[in-house]
């Protein structure tokens, strides 16, 4: 789940102009933007928050005191093990949620699936109640950049939807997200947007290693995205994650020279660039959460939680194929 960055990006207009030219050429080539559907949630379509059994351990309602700029350090086998378990569960629940991203399925149904899966595994769905967020997962459809609230709108053939799953297990949070294409009618531009967002994350992950300044991630992400004809929304950033849902360090996805520190062994943080089809600008709707692109065009996002190790990094939310997945056990009724 992204953290909000209030810094003003003075280069946004130049980046937008470059992306606009590439969109014009792409549209002239025949792919067009006609498949885009802007989504504006209706408050009455949002159901009540789902109940959590008393035996499920809740995350702290307020974050413990933090020293500004000081990241959590997971430097013991126990601490690393708890982060691995929480992140693996988050990744498996995200994989499960993806199987429901089909035409006719509501995002409220996806919320129920994520909520029930987290509870069945003994975890708390971290978004639920976080600073007043009313649901257990974020679902961001088409022009929704992030923090979309699940509701009764059915997904349509041709939509794209980001599902952002975070769970609290064994005292720590695991956080990841993925953008899914719905049905078979997503146009070429929409599929390219999703592919570029995924590759932008991969480009940044490949750079992660001890001693590397965090600002170099944004310096790699934004040029790649702009060269592909899209833009990076600079207002939402990655973040440290562990005992706290959102903590230091700040991980900026746009080109920057901010002194947010260097990567150190034991550090865990998310990388989660929001890639917009058009302008990098966004606005937040009246519900106080849903961020939509200012021009109504689509946005896509992928997210991993990363652990910096002594020799490189570990992608904590990347599932391996060697174990029987939690999703398989859940669907077979073994949990």
mmCIF file of C-alpha atoms in Angstrom:
data_model
loop_
_atom_site.group_PDB
_atom_site.id
_atom_site.type_symbol
_atom_site.label_atom_id
_atom_site.label_comp_id
_atom_site.label_asym_id
_atom_site.label_seq_id
_atom_site.Cartn_x
_atom_site.Cartn_y
_atom_site.Cartn_z
ATOM 1 C CA UNK A 1 0.000 0.000 0.000
ATOM 2 C CA UNK A 2 1.554 3.294 -1.069
ATOM 3 C CA UNK A 3 2.565 6.136 1.178
ATOM 4 C CA UNK A 4 1.661 9.700 0.148
ATOM 5 C CA UNK A 5 4.468 12.027 -0.893
ATOM 6 C CA UNK A 6 3.661 15.741 -0.501
ATOM 7 C CA UNK A 7 6.754 16.973 -2.324
ATOM 8 C CA UNK A 8 6.027 19.034 -5.440
ATOM 9 C CA UNK A 9 7.584 17.570 -8.570
ATOM 10 C CA UNK A 10 8.699 20.590 -10.624
ATOM 11 C CA UNK A 11 9.620 18.453 -13.636
ATOM 12 C CA UNK A 12 6.161 16.927 -13.998
ATOM 13 C CA UNK A 13 5.082 19.254 -16.810
ATOM 14 C CA UNK A 14 8.105 18.394 -18.960
ATOM 15 C CA UNK A 15 7.604 14.675 -18.374
ATOM 16 C CA UNK A 16 3.919 15.009 -19.214
ATOM 17 C CA UNK A 17 4.736 16.762 -22.499
ATOM 18 C CA UNK A 18 7.089 13.989 -23.570
ATOM 19 C CA UNK A 19 4.577 11.304 -22.674
ATOM 20 C CA UNK A 20 1.828 13.205 -24.497
ATOM 21 C CA UNK A 21 3.771 13.192 -27.759
ATOM 22 C CA UNK A 22 4.280 9.446 -27.554
ATOM 23 C CA UNK A 23 0.577 8.906 -26.779
ATOM 24 C CA UNK A 24 -0.374 10.952 -29.850
ATOM 25 C CA UNK A 25 1.862 8.813 -32.066
ATOM 26 C CA UNK A 26 0.513 5.635 -30.470
ATOM 27 C CA UNK A 27 -3.079 6.750 -30.990
ATOM 28 C CA UNK A 28 -2.347 7.660 -34.608
ATOM 29 C CA UNK A 29 -1.082 4.139 -35.092
ATOM 30 C CA UNK A 30 -4.559 2.818 -34.421
ATOM 31 C CA UNK A 31 -4.457 1.494 -30.834
ATOM 32 C CA UNK A 32 -6.373 4.513 -29.557
ATOM 33 C CA UNK A 33 -7.679 5.146 -26.068
ATOM 34 C CA UNK A 34 -11.302 4.296 -26.708
ATOM 35 C CA UNK A 35 -11.316 1.326 -24.339
ATOM 36 C CA UNK A 36 -10.573 3.432 -21.258
ATOM 37 C CA UNK A 37 -13.454 3.716 -18.772
ATOM 38 C CA UNK A 38 -13.136 6.220 -15.969
ATOM 39 C CA UNK A 39 -14.437 4.951 -12.631
ATOM 40 C CA UNK A 40 -15.939 7.217 -9.973
ATOM 41 C CA UNK A 41 -17.097 5.262 -6.909
ATOM 42 C CA UNK A 42 -20.510 5.795 -5.361
ATOM 43 C CA UNK A 43 -20.508 5.869 -1.561
ATOM 44 C CA UNK A 44 -23.792 3.954 -1.319
ATOM 45 C CA UNK A 45 -22.208 1.028 -3.191
ATOM 46 C CA UNK A 46 -19.647 0.427 -0.410
ATOM 47 C CA UNK A 47 -20.711 -2.211 2.118
ATOM 48 C CA UNK A 48 -19.967 -2.172 5.838
ATOM 49 C CA UNK A 49 -16.499 -3.183 7.095
ATOM 50 C CA UNK A 50 -16.183 -6.927 7.636
ATOM 51 C CA UNK A 51 -15.967 -8.380 11.132
ATOM 52 C CA UNK A 52 -12.712 -9.745 12.538
ATOM 53 C CA UNK A 53 -12.816 -12.564 15.134
ATOM 54 C CA UNK A 54 -11.507 -11.704 18.574
ATOM 55 C CA UNK A 55 -8.652 -14.207 18.404
ATOM 56 C CA UNK A 56 -7.007 -12.406 15.475
ATOM 57 C CA UNK A 57 -4.183 -10.159 16.695
ATOM 58 C CA UNK A 58 -4.706 -6.563 15.578
ATOM 59 C CA UNK A 59 -1.866 -4.269 14.558
ATOM 60 C CA UNK A 60 -1.205 -1.369 16.921
ATOM 61 C CA UNK A 61 -3.743 1.432 16.460
ATOM 62 C CA UNK A 62 -0.901 3.927 16.636
ATOM 63 C CA UNK A 63 2.678 3.546 15.470
ATOM 64 C CA UNK A 64 5.382 3.424 18.146
ATOM 65 C CA UNK A 65 7.694 6.435 18.337
ATOM 66 C CA UNK A 66 10.149 6.586 15.441
ATOM 67 C CA UNK A 67 13.364 8.488 14.941
ATOM 68 C CA UNK A 68 12.971 10.496 11.739
ATOM 69 C CA UNK A 69 14.757 8.779 8.894
ATOM 70 C CA UNK A 70 15.553 5.647 10.895
ATOM 71 C CA UNK A 71 14.381 2.439 9.242
ATOM 72 C CA UNK A 72 13.421 -0.767 11.031
ATOM 73 C CA UNK A 73 16.200 -3.336 10.960
ATOM 74 C CA UNK A 74 15.372 -7.050 10.766
ATOM 75 C CA UNK A 75 18.746 -8.445 11.748
ATOM 76 C CA UNK A 76 17.884 -11.662 13.585
ATOM 77 C CA UNK A 77 16.709 -14.998 12.175
ATOM 78 C CA UNK A 78 13.435 -14.630 14.066
ATOM 79 C CA UNK A 79 12.750 -11.145 12.708
ATOM 80 C CA UNK A 80 13.574 -12.158 9.146
ATOM 81 C CA UNK A 81 11.502 -15.320 9.481
ATOM 82 C CA UNK A 82 8.436 -13.377 10.594
ATOM 83 C CA UNK A 83 8.788 -10.974 7.679
ATOM 84 C CA UNK A 84 9.110 -13.898 5.265
ATOM 85 C CA UNK A 85 5.950 -15.550 6.596
ATOM 86 C CA UNK A 86 3.868 -12.367 6.515
ATOM 87 C CA UNK A 87 5.043 -11.451 3.029
ATOM 88 C CA UNK A 88 4.550 -14.943 1.651
ATOM 89 C CA UNK A 89 0.997 -14.989 2.984
ATOM 90 C CA UNK A 90 0.307 -11.569 1.438
ATOM 91 C CA UNK A 91 1.657 -12.809 -1.908
ATOM 92 C CA UNK A 92 -0.430 -15.981 -1.830
ATOM 93 C CA UNK A 93 -3.605 -14.094 -0.956
ATOM 94 C CA UNK A 94 -2.875 -11.664 -3.806
ATOM 95 C CA UNK A 95 -2.524 -14.627 -6.149
ATOM 96 C CA UNK A 96 -5.852 -15.959 -4.913
ATOM 97 C CA UNK A 97 -7.527 -12.559 -5.371
ATOM 98 C CA UNK A 98 -6.275 -12.445 -8.944
ATOM 99 C CA UNK A 99 -8.348 -15.500 -9.826
ATOM 100 C CA UNK A 100 -11.464 -13.449 -9.057
ATOM 101 C CA UNK A 101 -10.537 -10.545 -11.336
ATOM 102 C CA UNK A 102 -13.051 -11.532 -13.987
ATOM 103 C CA UNK A 103 -15.938 -9.808 -15.769
ATOM 104 C CA UNK A 104 -19.037 -9.656 -13.582
ATOM 105 C CA UNK A 105 -17.189 -10.023 -10.257
ATOM 106 C CA UNK A 106 -17.466 -7.031 -7.922
ATOM 107 C CA UNK A 107 -14.484 -5.581 -6.117
ATOM 108 C CA UNK A 108 -16.517 -6.075 -2.927
ATOM 109 C CA UNK A 109 -16.350 -9.805 -3.652
ATOM 110 C CA UNK A 110 -12.572 -9.525 -3.967
ATOM 111 C CA UNK A 111 -12.560 -7.748 -0.606
ATOM 112 C CA UNK A 112 -14.489 -10.656 0.925
ATOM 113 C CA UNK A 113 -12.074 -13.206 -0.568
ATOM 114 C CA UNK A 114 -9.027 -11.334 0.755
ATOM 115 C CA UNK A 115 -10.609 -10.754 4.159
ATOM 116 C CA UNK A 116 -11.690 -14.366 4.633
ATOM 117 C CA UNK A 117 -8.338 -15.702 3.411
ATOM 118 C CA UNK A 118 -6.393 -13.522 5.840
ATOM 119 C CA UNK A 119 -8.605 -14.546 8.767
ATOM 120 C CA UNK A 120 -8.370 -18.231 7.814
ATOM 121 C CA UNK A 121 -4.576 -17.936 7.985
ATOM 122 C CA UNK A 122 -4.672 -16.230 11.392
ATOM 123 C CA UNK A 123 -3.716 -12.808 10.001
ATOM 124 C CA UNK A 124 -5.312 -9.376 10.122
ATOM 125 C CA UNK A 125 -6.018 -7.550 6.824
ATOM 126 C CA UNK A 126 -3.878 -4.474 7.434
ATOM 127 C CA UNK A 127 -5.908 -1.870 5.465
ATOM 128 C CA UNK A 128 -9.068 -2.516 7.518
ATOM 129 C CA UNK A 129 -9.520 0.472 9.824
ATOM 130 C CA UNK A 130 -6.099 1.922 8.973
ATOM 131 C CA UNK A 131 -6.595 5.670 9.443
ATOM 132 C CA UNK A 132 -10.286 5.028 8.810
ATOM 133 C CA UNK A 133 -10.020 2.957 5.612
ATOM 134 C CA UNK A 134 -13.283 0.957 5.523
ATOM 135 C CA UNK A 135 -12.286 -2.259 3.723
ATOM 136 C CA UNK A 136 -9.736 -5.083 3.875
ATOM 137 C CA UNK A 137 -8.005 -4.514 0.520
ATOM 138 C CA UNK A 138 -7.478 -1.702 -1.979
ATOM 139 C CA UNK A 139 -8.920 -2.280 -5.464
ATOM 140 C CA UNK A 140 -8.074 0.387 -8.038
ATOM 141 C CA UNK A 141 -9.878 0.107 -11.378
ATOM 142 C CA UNK A 142 -8.813 1.834 -14.636
ATOM 143 C CA UNK A 143 -8.252 5.523 -13.824
ATOM 144 C CA UNK A 144 -7.923 4.928 -10.068
ATOM 145 C CA UNK A 145 -4.239 5.360 -9.234
ATOM 146 C CA UNK A 146 -4.392 3.761 -5.784
ATOM 147 C CA UNK A 147 -6.393 3.408 -2.553
ATOM 148 C CA UNK A 148 -9.579 2.438 -4.354
ATOM 149 C CA UNK A 149 -12.352 1.286 -2.000
ATOM 150 C CA UNK A 150 -14.011 -2.020 -2.974
ATOM 151 C CA UNK A 151 -17.662 -1.595 -3.899
ATOM 152 C CA UNK A 152 -20.593 -3.202 -5.714
ATOM 153 C CA UNK A 153 -19.526 -2.219 -9.239
ATOM 154 C CA UNK A 154 -18.952 -5.373 -11.314
ATOM 155 C CA UNK A 155 -15.676 -5.556 -13.188
ATOM 156 C CA UNK A 156 -16.133 -5.306 -16.949
ATOM 157 C CA UNK A 157 -14.374 -7.018 -19.827
ATOM 158 C CA UNK A 158 -11.589 -4.581 -20.776
ATOM 159 C CA UNK A 159 -10.971 -3.183 -17.293
ATOM 160 C CA UNK A 160 -7.638 -3.259 -15.521
ATOM 161 C CA UNK A 161 -7.622 -3.502 -11.725
ATOM 162 C CA UNK A 162 -4.850 -3.214 -9.161
ATOM 163 C CA UNK A 163 -5.318 -5.328 -6.035
ATOM 164 C CA UNK A 164 -3.182 -4.244 -3.060
ATOM 165 C CA UNK A 165 -2.950 -6.849 -0.288
ATOM 166 C CA UNK A 166 -1.288 -6.283 3.080
ATOM 167 C CA UNK A 167 -1.573 -8.616 6.066
ATOM 168 C CA UNK A 168 -0.413 -8.396 9.676
ATOM 169 C CA UNK A 169 0.971 -11.726 10.910
ATOM 170 C CA UNK A 170 3.319 -12.550 13.785
ATOM 171 C CA UNK A 171 3.679 -8.866 14.629
ATOM 172 C CA UNK A 172 4.726 -7.616 11.180
ATOM 173 C CA UNK A 173 3.122 -6.511 7.918
ATOM 174 C CA UNK A 174 3.662 -8.036 4.464
ATOM 175 C CA UNK A 175 2.681 -5.790 1.538
ATOM 176 C CA UNK A 176 2.321 -6.339 -2.219
ATOM 177 C CA UNK A 177 0.117 -5.494 -5.186
ATOM 178 C CA UNK A 178 -0.458 -6.412 -8.812
ATOM 179 C CA UNK A 179 -2.494 -5.054 -11.717
ATOM 180 C CA UNK A 180 -4.677 -7.636 -13.434
ATOM 181 C CA UNK A 181 -6.293 -7.386 -16.869
ATOM 182 C CA UNK A 182 -9.981 -8.295 -16.812
ATOM 183 C CA UNK A 183 -11.248 -10.488 -19.621
ATOM 184 C CA UNK A 184 -9.902 -10.374 -23.163
ATOM 185 C CA UNK A 185 -10.975 -6.895 -24.318
ATOM 186 C CA UNK A 186 -8.144 -4.816 -22.845
ATOM 187 C CA UNK A 187 -6.702 -2.791 -25.733
ATOM 188 C CA UNK A 188 -3.037 -2.796 -26.761
ATOM 189 C CA UNK A 189 -2.287 0.448 -24.912
ATOM 190 C CA UNK A 190 -3.788 -0.899 -21.705
ATOM 191 C CA UNK A 191 -1.749 -4.086 -21.926
ATOM 192 C CA UNK A 192 1.394 -2.096 -22.654
ATOM 193 C CA UNK A 193 0.694 0.130 -19.636
ATOM 194 C CA UNK A 194 0.444 -2.932 -17.392
ATOM 195 C CA UNK A 195 3.624 -4.441 -18.869
ATOM 196 C CA UNK A 196 5.575 -1.195 -18.412
ATOM 197 C CA UNK A 197 4.416 -0.880 -14.786
ATOM 198 C CA UNK A 198 5.575 -4.439 -14.069
ATOM 199 C CA UNK A 199 8.930 -3.914 -15.775
ATOM 200 C CA UNK A 200 9.452 -0.589 -13.964
ATOM 201 C CA UNK A 201 9.242 -2.488 -10.687
ATOM 202 C CA UNK A 202 11.650 -5.133 -11.977
ATOM 203 C CA UNK A 203 14.132 -2.446 -13.070
ATOM 204 C CA UNK A 204 14.182 -1.018 -9.550
ATOM 205 C CA UNK A 205 14.354 -4.378 -7.780
ATOM 206 C CA UNK A 206 17.395 -5.337 -9.831
ATOM 207 C CA UNK A 207 19.264 -2.350 -8.370
ATOM 208 C CA UNK A 208 18.684 -3.261 -4.724
ATOM 209 C CA UNK A 209 21.854 -4.041 -2.792
ATOM 210 C CA UNK A 210 23.650 -2.881 0.361
ATOM 211 C CA UNK A 211 25.170 0.574 0.092
ATOM 212 C CA UNK A 212 23.085 1.820 -2.830
ATOM 213 C CA UNK A 213 21.365 5.184 -2.280
ATOM 214 C CA UNK A 214 17.577 4.851 -2.333
ATOM 215 C CA UNK A 215 17.275 7.831 -4.672
ATOM 216 C CA UNK A 216 18.814 5.751 -7.467
ATOM 217 C CA UNK A 217 15.601 3.717 -7.714
ATOM 218 C CA UNK A 218 13.599 6.706 -8.930
ATOM 219 C CA UNK A 219 16.469 7.721 -11.182
ATOM 220 C CA UNK A 220 16.074 4.379 -12.967
ATOM 221 C CA UNK A 221 12.281 4.013 -12.870
ATOM 222 C CA UNK A 222 11.171 7.327 -14.352
ATOM 223 C CA UNK A 223 13.408 7.428 -17.457
ATOM 224 C CA UNK A 224 12.320 3.895 -18.315
ATOM 225 C CA UNK A 225 8.625 4.775 -17.945
ATOM 226 C CA UNK A 226 8.857 8.054 -19.859
ATOM 227 C CA UNK A 227 10.801 6.433 -22.700
ATOM 228 C CA UNK A 228 7.927 3.965 -22.986
ATOM 229 C CA UNK A 229 5.481 6.842 -23.426
ATOM 230 C CA UNK A 230 3.900 6.885 -19.967
ATOM 231 C CA UNK A 231 4.408 8.866 -16.745
ATOM 232 C CA UNK A 232 5.195 8.193 -13.089
ATOM 233 C CA UNK A 233 2.741 9.590 -10.548
ATOM 234 C CA UNK A 234 5.135 11.276 -8.084
ATOM 235 C CA UNK A 235 2.644 11.722 -5.244
ATOM 236 C CA UNK A 236 2.699 8.140 -3.958
ATOM 237 C CA UNK A 237 5.845 6.444 -2.766
ATOM 238 C CA UNK A 238 7.178 3.183 -1.430
ATOM 239 C CA UNK A 239 7.941 2.871 2.258
ATOM 240 C CA UNK A 240 9.577 0.918 4.998
ATOM 241 C CA UNK A 241 7.412 -1.908 6.309
ATOM 242 C CA UNK A 242 7.634 -4.307 9.241
ATOM 243 C CA UNK A 243 6.229 -3.741 12.703
ATOM 244 C CA UNK A 244 4.821 -0.545 11.238
ATOM 245 C CA UNK A 245 2.585 -0.559 8.161
ATOM 246 C CA UNK A 246 4.296 2.581 6.837
ATOM 247 C CA UNK A 247 7.644 3.748 8.135
ATOM 248 C CA UNK A 248 11.054 4.899 6.932
ATOM 249 C CA UNK A 249 12.656 4.881 4.468
ATOM 250 C CA UNK A 250 10.722 6.841 1.853
ATOM 251 C CA UNK A 251 11.148 5.269 -1.588
ATOM 252 C CA UNK A 252 10.539 7.833 -4.346
ATOM 253 C CA UNK A 253 9.719 6.490 -7.793
ATOM 254 C CA UNK A 254 10.350 9.657 -9.807
ATOM 255 C CA UNK A 255 13.765 11.098 -10.659
ATOM 256 C CA UNK A 256 15.117 12.713 -7.492
ATOM 257 C CA UNK A 257 18.235 13.455 -5.491
ATOM 258 C CA UNK A 258 16.610 13.228 -2.059
ATOM 259 C CA UNK A 259 18.849 12.070 0.760
ATOM 260 C CA UNK A 260 16.627 9.248 2.010
ATOM 261 C CA UNK A 261 19.576 7.110 3.019
ATOM 262 C CA UNK A 262 21.270 4.043 1.599
ATOM 263 C CA UNK A 263 20.172 0.424 1.586
ATOM 264 C CA UNK A 264 21.469 -1.551 4.544
ATOM 265 C CA UNK A 265 21.284 -5.245 5.470
ATOM 266 C CA UNK A 266 18.100 -5.976 7.433
ATOM 267 C CA UNK A 267 16.161 -3.110 5.874
ATOM 268 C CA UNK A 268 12.711 -3.963 4.475
ATOM 269 C CA UNK A 269 10.775 -1.627 2.199
ATOM 270 C CA UNK A 270 8.314 -1.610 -0.665
ATOM 271 C CA UNK A 271 8.826 -0.479 -4.243
ATOM 272 C CA UNK A 272 5.522 0.324 -5.965
ATOM 273 C CA UNK A 273 5.593 2.848 -8.816
ATOM 274 C CA UNK A 274 2.217 4.098 -10.061
ATOM 275 C CA UNK A 275 2.481 4.389 -13.849
ATOM 276 C CA UNK A 276 -0.085 6.601 -15.587
ATOM 277 C CA UNK A 277 -1.231 6.318 -19.179
ATOM 278 C CA UNK A 278 -1.335 10.094 -19.525
ATOM 279 C CA UNK A 279 -0.605 12.942 -17.130
ATOM 280 C CA UNK A 280 1.285 12.230 -13.891
ATOM 281 C CA UNK A 281 -1.227 14.329 -11.961
ATOM 282 C CA UNK A 282 -3.964 12.981 -9.711
ATOM 283 C CA UNK A 283 -6.727 14.151 -7.410
ATOM 284 C CA UNK A 284 -8.324 12.544 -4.364
ATOM 285 C CA UNK A 285 -12.085 12.060 -4.377
ATOM 286 C CA UNK A 286 -14.457 13.102 -1.619
ATOM 287 C CA UNK A 287 -14.123 9.788 0.250
ATOM 288 C CA UNK A 288 -10.640 10.953 1.255
ATOM 289 C CA UNK A 289 -8.975 7.837 -0.172
ATOM 290 C CA UNK A 290 -9.627 7.183 -3.850
ATOM 291 C CA UNK A 291 -6.890 8.815 -5.952
ATOM 292 C CA UNK A 292 -7.783 9.144 -9.649
ATOM 293 C CA UNK A 293 -5.800 10.424 -12.588
ATOM 294 C CA UNK A 294 -6.570 14.043 -13.309
ATOM 295 C CA UNK A 295 -7.086 13.386 -17.027
ATOM 296 C CA UNK A 296 -9.255 10.291 -16.554
ATOM 297 C CA UNK A 297 -6.781 7.931 -18.238
ATOM 298 C CA UNK A 298 -5.674 4.646 -16.728
ATOM 299 C CA UNK A 299 -3.006 3.827 -14.154
ATOM 300 C CA UNK A 300 -1.220 0.570 -13.312
ATOM 301 C CA UNK A 301 0.957 -0.506 -10.415
ATOM 302 C CA UNK A 302 2.955 -3.473 -9.119
ATOM 303 C CA UNK A 303 4.546 -3.786 -5.684
ATOM 304 C CA UNK A 304 7.003 -6.017 -3.839
ATOM 305 C CA UNK A 305 8.420 -5.981 -0.328
ATOM 306 C CA UNK A 306 12.211 -6.178 -0.459
ATOM 307 C CA UNK A 307 14.680 -7.346 2.211
ATOM 308 C CA UNK A 308 18.250 -6.094 1.853
ATOM 309 C CA UNK A 309 20.693 -8.868 2.689
ATOM 310 C CA UNK A 310 24.453 -8.912 3.250
ATOM 311 C CA UNK A 311 25.046 -9.845 -0.390
ATOM 312 C CA UNK A 312 22.074 -8.370 -2.240
ATOM 313 C CA UNK A 313 18.338 -8.597 -1.732
ATOM 314 C CA UNK A 314 15.466 -11.000 -1.239
ATOM 315 C CA UNK A 315 12.058 -10.358 -2.788
ATOM 316 C CA UNK A 316 9.899 -11.388 0.142
ATOM 317 C CA UNK A 317 6.643 -11.273 -1.814
ATOM 318 C CA UNK A 318 7.887 -13.339 -4.759
ATOM 319 C CA UNK A 319 6.396 -16.833 -4.645
ATOM 320 C CA UNK A 320 8.592 -19.838 -5.423
ATOM 321 C CA UNK A 321 7.161 -22.864 -7.162
ATOM 322 C CA UNK A 322 8.735 -25.443 -4.884
ATOM 323 C CA UNK A 323 6.074 -25.425 -2.193
ATOM 324 C CA UNK A 324 2.401 -26.261 -2.248
ATOM 325 C CA UNK A 325 0.813 -22.838 -2.364
ATOM 326 C CA UNK A 326 -1.416 -21.505 0.365
ATOM 327 C CA UNK A 327 -3.942 -20.675 -2.370
ATOM 328 C CA UNK A 328 -4.131 -24.331 -3.389
ATOM 329 C CA UNK A 329 -4.683 -25.410 0.206
ATOM 330 C CA UNK A 330 -7.319 -22.703 0.719
ATOM 331 C CA UNK A 331 -9.286 -23.610 -2.419
ATOM 332 C CA UNK A 332 -9.180 -27.305 -1.496
ATOM 333 C CA UNK A 333 -10.579 -26.574 1.958
ATOM 334 C CA UNK A 334 -7.429 -27.641 3.790
ATOM 335 C CA UNK A 335 -7.426 -24.465 5.872
#
